[in-house]
Short mmCIF file of N, CA and C in Angstrom, two decimals:
data_model
loop_
_atom_site.label_atom_id
_atom_site.label_comp_id
_atom_site.label_asym_id
_atom_site.label_seq_id
_atom_site.Cartn_x
_atom_site.Cartn_y
_atom_site.Cartn_z
N ILE A 17 273.58 164.89 137.95
CA ILE A 17 274.99 164.53 137.78
C ILE A 17 275.60 164.23 139.14
N GLY A 18 276.71 163.54 139.13
CA GLY A 18 277.40 163.24 140.38
C GLY A 18 277.59 161.75 140.58
N GLU A 19 278.32 161.44 141.63
CA GLU A 19 278.70 160.07 141.96
C GLU A 19 278.46 159.88 143.46
N TYR A 20 277.70 158.85 143.82
CA TYR A 20 277.27 158.67 145.20
C TYR A 20 277.48 157.22 145.62
N GLN A 21 278.08 157.03 146.80
CA GLN A 21 278.30 155.69 147.33
C GLN A 21 277.08 155.30 148.15
N HIS A 22 276.53 154.11 147.85
CA HIS A 22 275.39 153.58 148.59
C HIS A 22 275.61 152.10 148.83
N ASN A 23 274.73 151.51 149.63
CA ASN A 23 274.81 150.08 149.93
C ASN A 23 273.51 149.40 149.54
N ILE A 24 273.63 148.15 149.12
CA ILE A 24 272.45 147.31 148.91
C ILE A 24 272.17 146.65 150.25
N ASP A 25 270.94 146.77 150.73
CA ASP A 25 270.62 146.19 152.03
C ASP A 25 270.28 144.71 151.90
N ALA A 26 269.99 144.07 153.02
CA ALA A 26 269.72 142.63 153.05
C ALA A 26 268.48 142.26 152.24
N LYS A 27 267.59 143.22 152.01
CA LYS A 27 266.38 142.96 151.23
C LYS A 27 266.56 143.30 149.75
N LYS A 28 267.81 143.50 149.32
CA LYS A 28 268.17 143.79 147.92
C LYS A 28 267.65 145.15 147.44
N ARG A 29 267.61 146.11 148.36
CA ARG A 29 267.17 147.46 148.01
C ARG A 29 268.37 148.40 148.04
N VAL A 30 268.32 149.39 147.16
CA VAL A 30 269.34 150.44 147.17
C VAL A 30 268.61 151.78 147.16
N ALA A 31 269.10 152.70 147.99
CA ALA A 31 268.52 154.04 148.04
C ALA A 31 269.10 154.87 146.90
N LEU A 32 268.24 155.56 146.21
CA LEU A 32 268.68 156.47 145.17
C LEU A 32 268.93 157.84 145.82
N PRO A 33 269.95 158.56 145.36
CA PRO A 33 270.28 159.85 145.98
C PRO A 33 269.07 160.78 146.04
N SER A 34 268.92 161.44 147.18
CA SER A 34 267.74 162.29 147.40
C SER A 34 267.64 163.41 146.37
N LYS A 35 268.77 163.90 145.86
CA LYS A 35 268.71 165.02 144.91
C LYS A 35 268.02 164.64 143.61
N PHE A 36 267.88 163.33 143.31
CA PHE A 36 267.26 162.88 142.07
C PHE A 36 265.80 162.45 142.24
N ARG A 37 265.37 162.26 143.46
CA ARG A 37 264.06 161.62 143.68
C ARG A 37 262.89 162.41 143.11
N LYS A 38 262.92 163.72 143.19
CA LYS A 38 261.81 164.51 142.65
C LYS A 38 261.71 164.31 141.14
N GLU A 39 262.85 164.35 140.44
CA GLU A 39 262.85 164.16 138.99
C GLU A 39 262.45 162.75 138.61
N LEU A 40 262.82 161.78 139.42
CA LEU A 40 262.52 160.38 139.10
C LEU A 40 261.04 160.06 139.25
N GLY A 41 260.39 160.70 140.20
CA GLY A 41 258.99 160.37 140.46
C GLY A 41 258.89 159.15 141.35
N LYS A 42 257.71 158.55 141.41
CA LYS A 42 257.47 157.42 142.31
C LYS A 42 257.77 156.08 141.67
N LYS A 43 257.90 156.05 140.36
CA LYS A 43 258.16 154.80 139.65
C LYS A 43 259.28 155.01 138.65
N VAL A 44 260.21 154.06 138.63
CA VAL A 44 261.34 154.11 137.69
C VAL A 44 261.42 152.79 136.94
N VAL A 45 262.19 152.79 135.87
CA VAL A 45 262.48 151.56 135.14
C VAL A 45 263.96 151.27 135.32
N VAL A 46 264.25 150.04 135.75
CA VAL A 46 265.63 149.59 135.91
C VAL A 46 265.88 148.52 134.86
N THR A 47 267.01 148.63 134.15
CA THR A 47 267.32 147.67 133.11
C THR A 47 268.82 147.45 133.03
N ARG A 48 269.19 146.45 132.23
CA ARG A 48 270.61 146.21 131.99
C ARG A 48 271.19 147.41 131.25
N GLY A 49 272.34 147.84 131.69
CA GLY A 49 273.01 148.94 131.02
C GLY A 49 274.23 148.46 130.27
N LEU A 50 274.89 149.38 129.65
CA LEU A 50 276.14 149.06 128.97
C LEU A 50 277.26 149.00 130.00
N ASP A 51 278.34 148.34 129.67
CA ASP A 51 279.50 148.24 130.55
C ASP A 51 279.20 147.52 131.86
N LYS A 52 278.20 146.66 131.85
CA LYS A 52 277.84 145.84 133.02
C LYS A 52 277.43 146.67 134.24
N CYS A 53 276.62 147.68 134.00
CA CYS A 53 276.00 148.42 135.09
C CYS A 53 274.49 148.36 134.87
N LEU A 54 273.73 148.96 135.76
CA LEU A 54 272.29 149.06 135.57
C LEU A 54 271.93 150.50 135.23
N PHE A 55 270.97 150.66 134.33
CA PHE A 55 270.43 151.97 134.01
C PHE A 55 269.11 152.14 134.77
N VAL A 56 268.89 153.33 135.31
CA VAL A 56 267.65 153.67 136.00
C VAL A 56 267.07 154.90 135.31
N TYR A 57 265.86 154.74 134.78
CA TYR A 57 265.21 155.83 134.04
C TYR A 57 263.92 156.26 134.74
N PRO A 58 263.62 157.56 134.72
CA PRO A 58 262.27 157.98 135.07
C PRO A 58 261.30 157.32 134.08
N LEU A 59 260.11 157.00 134.51
CA LEU A 59 259.16 156.28 133.67
C LEU A 59 258.92 156.99 132.34
N LYS A 60 258.71 158.30 132.36
CA LYS A 60 258.44 159.05 131.12
C LYS A 60 259.64 158.96 130.16
N THR A 61 260.84 159.10 130.67
CA THR A 61 262.04 159.01 129.84
C THR A 61 262.17 157.62 129.24
N TRP A 62 261.86 156.60 130.05
CA TRP A 62 261.92 155.22 129.55
C TRP A 62 260.93 155.02 128.41
N GLU A 63 259.71 155.52 128.57
CA GLU A 63 258.70 155.37 127.52
C GLU A 63 259.17 156.01 126.22
N GLU A 64 259.80 157.17 126.31
CA GLU A 64 260.33 157.84 125.12
C GLU A 64 261.45 157.02 124.49
N LEU A 65 262.34 156.46 125.32
CA LEU A 65 263.43 155.64 124.81
C LEU A 65 262.90 154.37 124.16
N ALA A 66 261.93 153.72 124.80
CA ALA A 66 261.36 152.49 124.24
C ALA A 66 260.72 152.76 122.89
N GLU A 67 260.07 153.91 122.76
CA GLU A 67 259.47 154.28 121.47
C GLU A 67 260.55 154.43 120.39
N LYS A 68 261.66 155.07 120.73
CA LYS A 68 262.77 155.22 119.78
C LYS A 68 263.37 153.86 119.43
N LEU A 69 263.50 152.98 120.42
CA LEU A 69 264.05 151.65 120.15
C LEU A 69 263.16 150.89 119.17
N GLY A 70 261.86 151.12 119.26
CA GLY A 70 260.92 150.46 118.36
C GLY A 70 261.05 150.87 116.91
N THR A 71 261.73 151.98 116.65
CA THR A 71 261.90 152.44 115.27
C THR A 71 263.21 151.97 114.65
N LEU A 72 264.04 151.30 115.43
CA LEU A 72 265.34 150.85 114.90
C LEU A 72 265.17 149.70 113.92
N PRO A 73 266.09 149.56 112.95
CA PRO A 73 266.00 148.48 111.96
C PRO A 73 266.33 147.12 112.59
N MET A 74 265.33 146.28 112.75
CA MET A 74 265.51 144.99 113.42
C MET A 74 266.17 143.94 112.55
N GLY A 75 266.49 144.28 111.31
CA GLY A 75 267.19 143.35 110.44
C GLY A 75 268.67 143.22 110.78
N GLU A 76 269.18 144.13 111.59
CA GLU A 76 270.59 144.10 111.98
C GLU A 76 270.74 143.38 113.32
N SER A 77 271.62 142.39 113.37
CA SER A 77 271.74 141.58 114.58
C SER A 77 272.20 142.39 115.79
N GLY A 78 273.08 143.36 115.58
CA GLY A 78 273.53 144.20 116.69
C GLY A 78 272.40 145.01 117.28
N THR A 79 271.53 145.50 116.41
CA THR A 79 270.37 146.26 116.88
C THR A 79 269.44 145.37 117.67
N ARG A 80 269.16 144.17 117.15
CA ARG A 80 268.28 143.24 117.87
C ARG A 80 268.85 142.92 119.24
N SER A 81 270.14 142.66 119.30
CA SER A 81 270.78 142.33 120.57
C SER A 81 270.66 143.48 121.57
N PHE A 82 270.90 144.69 121.10
CA PHE A 82 270.81 145.84 121.98
C PHE A 82 269.39 146.04 122.50
N VAL A 83 268.41 145.94 121.60
CA VAL A 83 267.01 146.11 122.00
C VAL A 83 266.61 145.03 123.00
N ARG A 84 267.03 143.80 122.75
CA ARG A 84 266.72 142.72 123.70
C ARG A 84 267.35 143.00 125.06
N LEU A 85 268.61 143.41 125.05
CA LEU A 85 269.31 143.72 126.29
C LEU A 85 268.54 144.75 127.10
N MET A 86 268.10 145.81 126.43
CA MET A 86 267.42 146.90 127.12
C MET A 86 266.00 146.55 127.54
N LEU A 87 265.22 145.99 126.62
CA LEU A 87 263.80 145.79 126.88
C LEU A 87 263.51 144.53 127.70
N ALA A 88 264.13 143.42 127.35
CA ALA A 88 263.82 142.17 128.05
C ALA A 88 264.28 142.21 129.50
N GLY A 89 265.31 142.98 129.77
CA GLY A 89 265.81 143.07 131.15
C GLY A 89 265.13 144.12 131.99
N ALA A 90 264.24 144.91 131.40
CA ALA A 90 263.66 146.05 132.10
C ALA A 90 262.56 145.64 133.07
N ILE A 91 262.49 146.37 134.16
CA ILE A 91 261.42 146.17 135.13
C ILE A 91 261.05 147.53 135.71
N ASP A 92 259.74 147.77 135.86
CA ASP A 92 259.34 149.01 136.51
C ASP A 92 259.23 148.76 138.01
N VAL A 93 259.75 149.72 138.76
CA VAL A 93 259.89 149.56 140.21
C VAL A 93 259.39 150.82 140.89
N ASP A 94 258.64 150.64 141.97
CA ASP A 94 258.20 151.77 142.78
C ASP A 94 259.29 152.13 143.78
N LEU A 95 259.53 153.43 143.97
CA LEU A 95 260.40 153.88 145.04
C LEU A 95 259.61 153.82 146.34
N ASP A 96 260.23 153.30 147.39
CA ASP A 96 259.53 153.26 148.68
C ASP A 96 259.67 154.63 149.35
N GLY A 97 259.18 154.75 150.56
CA GLY A 97 259.18 156.03 151.27
C GLY A 97 260.56 156.60 151.53
N GLN A 98 261.58 155.75 151.52
CA GLN A 98 262.96 156.20 151.73
C GLN A 98 263.73 156.34 150.41
N GLY A 99 263.01 156.27 149.29
CA GLY A 99 263.65 156.43 147.99
C GLY A 99 264.47 155.23 147.56
N ARG A 100 264.11 154.05 148.07
CA ARG A 100 264.83 152.83 147.72
C ARG A 100 264.09 152.07 146.63
N VAL A 101 264.88 151.36 145.81
CA VAL A 101 264.31 150.48 144.80
C VAL A 101 264.78 149.06 145.08
N LEU A 102 263.89 148.11 144.83
CA LEU A 102 264.20 146.70 144.99
C LEU A 102 264.82 146.21 143.69
N LEU A 103 266.01 145.63 143.78
CA LEU A 103 266.72 145.14 142.60
C LEU A 103 266.51 143.64 142.45
N PRO A 104 265.91 143.20 141.35
CA PRO A 104 265.75 141.77 141.13
C PRO A 104 267.11 141.08 141.04
N GLU A 105 267.14 139.82 141.44
CA GLU A 105 268.39 139.07 141.46
C GLU A 105 269.06 139.03 140.09
N TYR A 106 268.27 138.86 139.01
CA TYR A 106 268.89 138.76 137.69
C TYR A 106 269.61 140.04 137.29
N LEU A 107 269.12 141.19 137.74
CA LEU A 107 269.81 142.44 137.44
C LEU A 107 271.05 142.61 138.32
N LYS A 108 270.94 142.20 139.58
CA LYS A 108 272.12 142.24 140.45
C LYS A 108 273.23 141.36 139.88
N GLU A 109 272.86 140.18 139.42
CA GLU A 109 273.85 139.26 138.85
C GLU A 109 274.46 139.84 137.57
N TYR A 110 273.63 140.39 136.70
CA TYR A 110 274.13 140.96 135.45
C TYR A 110 275.22 142.00 135.72
N ALA A 111 274.96 142.89 136.67
CA ALA A 111 275.90 143.98 136.95
C ALA A 111 276.96 143.58 137.97
N GLY A 112 276.89 142.36 138.50
CA GLY A 112 277.87 141.92 139.49
C GLY A 112 277.83 142.75 140.75
N LEU A 113 276.63 143.16 141.16
CA LEU A 113 276.51 144.05 142.31
C LEU A 113 276.69 143.29 143.62
N ASN A 114 277.53 143.83 144.46
CA ASN A 114 277.70 143.35 145.82
C ASN A 114 277.09 144.38 146.75
N ARG A 115 277.50 144.42 147.97
CA ARG A 115 276.91 145.34 148.94
C ARG A 115 277.18 146.81 148.60
N ASN A 116 278.41 147.14 148.25
CA ASN A 116 278.79 148.53 148.00
C ASN A 116 278.62 148.88 146.53
N VAL A 117 277.83 149.92 146.27
CA VAL A 117 277.57 150.34 144.90
C VAL A 117 277.80 151.84 144.76
N ILE A 118 277.98 152.24 143.51
CA ILE A 118 278.04 153.65 143.16
C ILE A 118 276.81 153.96 142.31
N VAL A 119 276.12 155.02 142.67
CA VAL A 119 275.01 155.52 141.85
C VAL A 119 275.54 156.78 141.17
N ALA A 120 275.63 156.72 139.85
CA ALA A 120 276.16 157.83 139.07
C ALA A 120 275.02 158.52 138.33
N GLY A 121 274.97 159.83 138.45
CA GLY A 121 273.94 160.60 137.76
C GLY A 121 274.44 161.07 136.41
N LEU A 122 273.69 160.78 135.37
CA LEU A 122 274.01 161.23 134.02
C LEU A 122 272.88 162.11 133.52
N PHE A 123 272.88 162.40 132.23
CA PHE A 123 271.92 163.36 131.69
C PHE A 123 270.47 162.95 131.91
N ASN A 124 270.09 161.77 131.43
CA ASN A 124 268.69 161.38 131.48
C ASN A 124 268.46 160.11 132.29
N ARG A 125 269.48 159.67 133.03
CA ARG A 125 269.34 158.43 133.79
C ARG A 125 270.35 158.40 134.93
N LEU A 126 270.16 157.41 135.79
CA LEU A 126 271.16 157.05 136.79
C LEU A 126 271.78 155.74 136.36
N GLU A 127 272.99 155.48 136.80
CA GLU A 127 273.63 154.19 136.60
C GLU A 127 274.01 153.64 137.97
N ILE A 128 273.80 152.34 138.15
CA ILE A 128 274.20 151.68 139.39
C ILE A 128 275.33 150.71 139.05
N TRP A 129 276.46 150.91 139.69
CA TRP A 129 277.67 150.13 139.44
C TRP A 129 278.12 149.44 140.72
N ASP A 130 278.70 148.25 140.58
CA ASP A 130 279.45 147.67 141.68
C ASP A 130 280.61 148.63 141.95
N GLU A 131 280.88 148.92 143.21
CA GLU A 131 281.88 149.93 143.54
C GLU A 131 283.27 149.61 142.96
N GLU A 132 283.70 148.36 143.04
CA GLU A 132 285.02 148.00 142.51
C GLU A 132 285.07 148.14 140.99
N LYS A 133 283.99 147.72 140.31
CA LYS A 133 283.95 147.87 138.85
C LYS A 133 283.95 149.35 138.45
N TRP A 134 283.24 150.17 139.22
CA TRP A 134 283.21 151.60 138.93
C TRP A 134 284.61 152.19 139.05
N GLN A 135 285.32 151.83 140.13
CA GLN A 135 286.67 152.36 140.33
C GLN A 135 287.57 151.97 139.16
N ALA A 136 287.49 150.71 138.72
CA ALA A 136 288.31 150.24 137.60
C ALA A 136 287.94 150.99 136.32
N TYR A 137 286.64 151.15 136.08
CA TYR A 137 286.17 151.87 134.89
C TYR A 137 286.67 153.32 134.91
N ARG A 138 286.47 153.97 136.05
CA ARG A 138 286.87 155.38 136.18
C ARG A 138 288.38 155.55 136.03
N ASN A 139 289.15 154.64 136.62
CA ASN A 139 290.60 154.72 136.49
C ASN A 139 291.02 154.58 135.03
N GLY A 140 290.38 153.66 134.30
CA GLY A 140 290.68 153.49 132.88
C GLY A 140 290.33 154.72 132.08
N ALA A 141 289.18 155.31 132.37
CA ALA A 141 288.76 156.52 131.65
C ALA A 141 289.70 157.68 131.95
N GLU A 142 290.09 157.80 133.21
CA GLU A 142 291.00 158.88 133.59
C GLU A 142 292.37 158.72 132.93
N ALA A 143 292.78 157.47 132.69
CA ALA A 143 294.07 157.22 132.05
C ALA A 143 294.04 157.58 130.56
N ASN A 144 292.85 157.71 129.99
CA ASN A 144 292.70 157.99 128.56
C ASN A 144 292.16 159.39 128.28
N THR A 145 292.40 160.33 129.16
CA THR A 145 291.80 161.65 128.98
C THR A 145 292.25 162.34 127.70
N ASP A 146 293.50 162.13 127.29
CA ASP A 146 293.96 162.76 126.04
C ASP A 146 293.17 162.23 124.85
N GLU A 147 292.99 160.92 124.81
CA GLU A 147 292.24 160.30 123.71
C GLU A 147 290.78 160.77 123.73
N ILE A 148 290.20 160.83 124.91
CA ILE A 148 288.81 161.28 125.04
C ILE A 148 288.69 162.73 124.57
N ALA A 149 289.63 163.58 124.97
CA ALA A 149 289.60 164.98 124.56
C ALA A 149 289.69 165.11 123.04
N GLU A 150 290.52 164.27 122.41
CA GLU A 150 290.62 164.29 120.94
C GLU A 150 289.28 163.94 120.30
N GLN A 151 288.63 162.89 120.80
CA GLN A 151 287.35 162.48 120.25
C GLN A 151 286.30 163.58 120.43
N LEU A 152 286.28 164.20 121.60
CA LEU A 152 285.34 165.29 121.84
C LEU A 152 285.63 166.47 120.92
N GLY A 153 286.90 166.73 120.68
CA GLY A 153 287.28 167.81 119.76
C GLY A 153 286.76 167.55 118.36
N LYS A 154 286.83 166.30 117.91
CA LYS A 154 286.32 165.94 116.58
C LYS A 154 284.81 166.14 116.49
N LEU A 155 284.15 166.01 117.62
CA LEU A 155 282.70 166.21 117.65
C LEU A 155 282.33 167.67 117.88
N GLY A 156 283.34 168.52 118.05
CA GLY A 156 283.09 169.94 118.26
C GLY A 156 282.64 170.28 119.67
N ILE A 157 282.91 169.37 120.62
CA ILE A 157 282.46 169.58 121.99
C ILE A 157 283.56 170.18 122.86
N TYR A 158 284.80 169.85 122.59
CA TYR A 158 285.89 170.27 123.47
C TYR A 158 286.99 170.90 122.68
#
């Protein structure tokens, strides 16, 4: 968990926070995420997710679109000695990534956001905390 500011270097690499590197292992899968960010999964977690995606009903157009978004955009990437991953241009373009990015740690993945988009997203979420709390209450979480 957490939020970390990093930069994409001239070679299109971004360092992943050191606190996550042991859990991530030497190879990760980077793919298109929701809300125009990138998702970064440990290889084992990705394999489990891909297996679950394979069981979804492909007769529904929304399901097909989601599976295509996740699987067709995915690439497995080795972390270098400094814990950096090389981001393909198509993924950088999808997420609108510039030099400054935020790496956000979630339950089973990391997310890479353009810093300005992250700030806008976070500000919007913070403005809706009452609504979010209501939804969590309905789920029995809050």
